[in-house]
Every structure is written in structure tokens, then in C-alpha cells.
mmCIF file of C-alpha atoms in Angstrom:
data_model
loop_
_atom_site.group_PDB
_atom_site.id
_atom_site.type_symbol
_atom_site.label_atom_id
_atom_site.label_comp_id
_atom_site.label_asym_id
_atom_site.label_seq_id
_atom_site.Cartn_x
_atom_site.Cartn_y
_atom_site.Cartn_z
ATOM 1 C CA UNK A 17 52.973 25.327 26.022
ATOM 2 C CA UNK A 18 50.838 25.242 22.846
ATOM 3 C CA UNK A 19 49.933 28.193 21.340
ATOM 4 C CA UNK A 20 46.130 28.947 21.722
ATOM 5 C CA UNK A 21 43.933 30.366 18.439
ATOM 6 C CA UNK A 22 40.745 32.018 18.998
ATOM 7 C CA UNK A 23 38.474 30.530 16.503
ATOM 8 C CA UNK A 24 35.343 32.094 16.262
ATOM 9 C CA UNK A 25 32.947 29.700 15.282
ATOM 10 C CA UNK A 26 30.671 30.676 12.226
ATOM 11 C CA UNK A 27 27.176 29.940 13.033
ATOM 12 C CA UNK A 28 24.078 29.949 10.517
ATOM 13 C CA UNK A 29 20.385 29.619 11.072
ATOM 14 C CA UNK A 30 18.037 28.667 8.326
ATOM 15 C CA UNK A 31 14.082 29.537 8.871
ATOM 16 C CA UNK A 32 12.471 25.885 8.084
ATOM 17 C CA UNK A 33 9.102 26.085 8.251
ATOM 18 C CA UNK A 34 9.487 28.784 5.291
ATOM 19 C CA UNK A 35 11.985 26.440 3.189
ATOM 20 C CA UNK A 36 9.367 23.768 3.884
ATOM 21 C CA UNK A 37 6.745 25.659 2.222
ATOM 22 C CA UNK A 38 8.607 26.442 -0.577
ATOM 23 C CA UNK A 39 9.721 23.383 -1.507
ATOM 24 C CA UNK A 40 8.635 22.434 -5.025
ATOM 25 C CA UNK A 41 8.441 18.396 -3.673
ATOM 26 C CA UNK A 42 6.404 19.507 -0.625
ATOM 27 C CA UNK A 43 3.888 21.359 -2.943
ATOM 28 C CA UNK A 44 3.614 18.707 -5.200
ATOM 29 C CA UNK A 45 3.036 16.371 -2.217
ATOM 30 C CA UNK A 46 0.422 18.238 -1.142
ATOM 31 C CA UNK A 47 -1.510 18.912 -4.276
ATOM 32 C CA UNK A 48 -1.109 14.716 -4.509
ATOM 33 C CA UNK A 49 -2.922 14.319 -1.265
ATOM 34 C CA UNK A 50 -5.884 16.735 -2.396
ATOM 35 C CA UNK A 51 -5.765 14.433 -5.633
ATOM 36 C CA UNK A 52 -5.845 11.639 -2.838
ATOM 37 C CA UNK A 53 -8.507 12.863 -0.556
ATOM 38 C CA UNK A 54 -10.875 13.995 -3.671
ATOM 39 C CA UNK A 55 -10.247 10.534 -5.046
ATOM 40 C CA UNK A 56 -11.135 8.234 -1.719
ATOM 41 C CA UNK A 57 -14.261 10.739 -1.059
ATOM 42 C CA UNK A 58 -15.670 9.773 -4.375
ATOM 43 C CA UNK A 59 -14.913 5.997 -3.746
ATOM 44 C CA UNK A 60 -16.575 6.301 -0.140
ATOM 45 C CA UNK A 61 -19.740 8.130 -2.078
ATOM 46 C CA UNK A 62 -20.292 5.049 -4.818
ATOM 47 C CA UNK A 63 -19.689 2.281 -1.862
ATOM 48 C CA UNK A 64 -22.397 4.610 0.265
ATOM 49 C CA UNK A 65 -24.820 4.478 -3.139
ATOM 50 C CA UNK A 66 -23.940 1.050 -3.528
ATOM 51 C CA UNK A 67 -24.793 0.147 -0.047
ATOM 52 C CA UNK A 68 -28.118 2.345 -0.421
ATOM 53 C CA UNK A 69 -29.230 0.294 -3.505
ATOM 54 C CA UNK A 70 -29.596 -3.172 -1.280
ATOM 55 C CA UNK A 71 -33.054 -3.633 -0.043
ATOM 56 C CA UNK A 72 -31.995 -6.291 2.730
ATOM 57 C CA UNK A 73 -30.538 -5.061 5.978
ATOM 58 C CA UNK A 74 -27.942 -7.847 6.006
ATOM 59 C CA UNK A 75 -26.894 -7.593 2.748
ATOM 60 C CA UNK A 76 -26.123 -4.042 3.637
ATOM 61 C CA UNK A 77 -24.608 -4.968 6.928
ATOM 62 C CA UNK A 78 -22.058 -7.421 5.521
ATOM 63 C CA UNK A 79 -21.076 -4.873 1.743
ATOM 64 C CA UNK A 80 -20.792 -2.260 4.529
ATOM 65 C CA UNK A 81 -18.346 -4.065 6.384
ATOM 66 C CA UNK A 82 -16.364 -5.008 3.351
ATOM 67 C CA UNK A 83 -16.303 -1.440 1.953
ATOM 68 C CA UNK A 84 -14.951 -0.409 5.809
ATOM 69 C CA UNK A 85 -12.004 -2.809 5.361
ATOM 70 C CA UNK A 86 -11.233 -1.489 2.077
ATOM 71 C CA UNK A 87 -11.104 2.035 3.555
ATOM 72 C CA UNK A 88 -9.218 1.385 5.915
ATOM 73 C CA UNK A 89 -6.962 -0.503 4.154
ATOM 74 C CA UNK A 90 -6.885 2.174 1.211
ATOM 75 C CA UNK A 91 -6.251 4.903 3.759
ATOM 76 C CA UNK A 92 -3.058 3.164 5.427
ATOM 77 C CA UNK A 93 -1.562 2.641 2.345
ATOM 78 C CA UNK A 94 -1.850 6.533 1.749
ATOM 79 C CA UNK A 95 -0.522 7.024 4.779
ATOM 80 C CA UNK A 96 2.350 5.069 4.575
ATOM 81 C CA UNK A 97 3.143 6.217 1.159
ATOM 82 C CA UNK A 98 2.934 9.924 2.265
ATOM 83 C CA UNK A 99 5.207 9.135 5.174
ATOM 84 C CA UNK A 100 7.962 7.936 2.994
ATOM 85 C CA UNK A 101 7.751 10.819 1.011
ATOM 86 C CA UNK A 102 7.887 13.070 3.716
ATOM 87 C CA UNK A 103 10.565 10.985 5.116
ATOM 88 C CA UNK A 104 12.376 11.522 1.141
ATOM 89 C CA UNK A 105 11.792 15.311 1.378
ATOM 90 C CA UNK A 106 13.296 15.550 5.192
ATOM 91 C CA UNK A 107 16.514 13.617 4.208
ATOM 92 C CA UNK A 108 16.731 15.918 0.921
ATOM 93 C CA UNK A 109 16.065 19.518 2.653
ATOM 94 C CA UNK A 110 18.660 18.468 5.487
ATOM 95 C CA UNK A 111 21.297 17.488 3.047
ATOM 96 C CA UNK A 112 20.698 20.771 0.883
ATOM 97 C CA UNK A 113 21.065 22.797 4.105
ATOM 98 C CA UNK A 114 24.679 21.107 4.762
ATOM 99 C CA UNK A 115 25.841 21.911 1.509
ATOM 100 C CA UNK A 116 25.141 25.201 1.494
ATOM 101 C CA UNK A 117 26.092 25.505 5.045
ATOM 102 C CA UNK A 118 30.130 23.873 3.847
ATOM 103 C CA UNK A 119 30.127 25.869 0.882
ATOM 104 C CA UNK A 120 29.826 29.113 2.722
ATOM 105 C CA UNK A 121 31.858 27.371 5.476
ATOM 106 C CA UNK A 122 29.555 27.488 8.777
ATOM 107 C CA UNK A 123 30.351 25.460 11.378
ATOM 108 C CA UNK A 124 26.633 25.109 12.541
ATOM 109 C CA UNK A 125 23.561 25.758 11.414
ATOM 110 C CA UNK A 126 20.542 26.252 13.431
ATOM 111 C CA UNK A 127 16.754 26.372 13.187
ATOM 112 C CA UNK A 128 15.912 29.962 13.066
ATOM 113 C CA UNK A 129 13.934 29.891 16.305
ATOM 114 C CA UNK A 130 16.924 28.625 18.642
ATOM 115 C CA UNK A 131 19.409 31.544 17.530
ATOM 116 C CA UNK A 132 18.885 35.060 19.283
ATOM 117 C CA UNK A 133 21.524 36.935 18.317
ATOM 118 C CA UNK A 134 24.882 36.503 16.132
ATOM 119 C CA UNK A 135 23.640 33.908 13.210
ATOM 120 C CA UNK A 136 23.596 34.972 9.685
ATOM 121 C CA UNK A 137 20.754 33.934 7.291
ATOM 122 C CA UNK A 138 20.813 31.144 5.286
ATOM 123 C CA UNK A 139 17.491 30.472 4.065
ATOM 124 C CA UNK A 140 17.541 32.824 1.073
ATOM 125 C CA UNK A 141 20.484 30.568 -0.270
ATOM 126 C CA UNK A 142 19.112 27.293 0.615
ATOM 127 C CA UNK A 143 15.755 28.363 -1.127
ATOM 128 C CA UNK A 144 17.616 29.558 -3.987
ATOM 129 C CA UNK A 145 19.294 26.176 -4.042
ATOM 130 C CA UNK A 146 16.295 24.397 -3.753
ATOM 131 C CA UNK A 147 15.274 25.863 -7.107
ATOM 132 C CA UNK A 148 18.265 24.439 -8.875
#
């Protein structure tokens, strides 16, 4: 008969919503999509002026329509630029928190919500990593 061990299995949490706060690309993100959002609101106020300037109700009809497709066509290409950053900053925060987590040699790691009782800590490390 093989001899049993009782491994106790070290188990982390990490508070997420706080590293995702914190994080210096996540704040830069989201002073880029006030930039953004500032940016398209003045485009959408000349294309209104624009518009206002026509004296002809089809005329305005037909640059209102193209300014619309523009928009639209402005907006999902801010979309799907922020979603591959987000996507960027997910992989990067999730790979941080597995290094620290082998370095200080956890077997799992778990969102700090999930964990009652018995998890140490380890978003003060993986913050301080993220400012490395």
C-alpha cells in the first residue's frame, strides 16, 4: 500500500476589481476614451452646423444620412479598438496574477469574492507587480 501525504493545498485570492482600477493600462485606456468621446462629440457638433447651414430640406436629408454612416462607422471602429485593448489588458493582468501566484507557490488563486475563509491576500503583491 502506498503511503498517503496530506498536502494541504495553498490557496490565494486576489481582489480584481481593485487591481483593475489600478492598473496604469486601464487608466490610460480610459483617459483615451474621454479623449475619444470629447473628440466624436465635436465631430457630431460641426456635421450638426454643417447640416444647419443647407437651406434645402433634401440636401439636408441626404448630408444627414452620410454624416449617420460615418458615425456609426467611426463609433464601431472605437469599439472594436477598445475591445482589443481590453482584451490586451485581461490576458496581461491574468498572466501577472500566475506569476505571482508560482512565485509564492499557490496552488490556486481565486477572485476575492468566491473565498470565505482560509485564502491569503494577493492583491497587494500583484499591484505592486503591476507597478514594475
Amino acid at each position: 500500500m502506498a503511503a498517503e501525504t496530506n498536502k494541504t493545498s495553498k490557496i490565494g485570492i486576489v481582489d480584481v476589481q481593485f487591481l483593475i482600477n489600478n492598473t496604469p493600462s486601464v487608466l490610460a485606456l480610459r483617459q483615451e476614451q474621454q479623449k475619444n468621446t470629447a473628440e466624436l462629440q465635436e465631430w457630431v457638433n460641426k456635421a450638426n452646423a454643417e447640416i444647419a447651414k443647407l437651406a434645402k430640406k433634401e440636401e439636408k436629408d441626404n448630408l444627414a444620412q452620410k454624416y449617420r454612416l460615418e458615425l456609426t462607422q467611426r463609433q464601431q471602429m472605437l469599439q472594436l479598438e477598445y475591445n482589443q485593448k481590453v482584451q490586451g489588458i485581461d490576458v496581461e493582468l491574468t498572466k501577472l496574477i500566475a506569476d505571482v501566484a508560482k512565485k509564492e507557490h499557490f496552488d490556486y488563486v481565486f477572485a476575492k469574492g468566491i473565498v470565505v475563509y482560509g485564502a491569503e491576500d494577493l492583491t497587494q503583491k500583484v499591484a505592486d507587480a503591476l507597478k514594475k
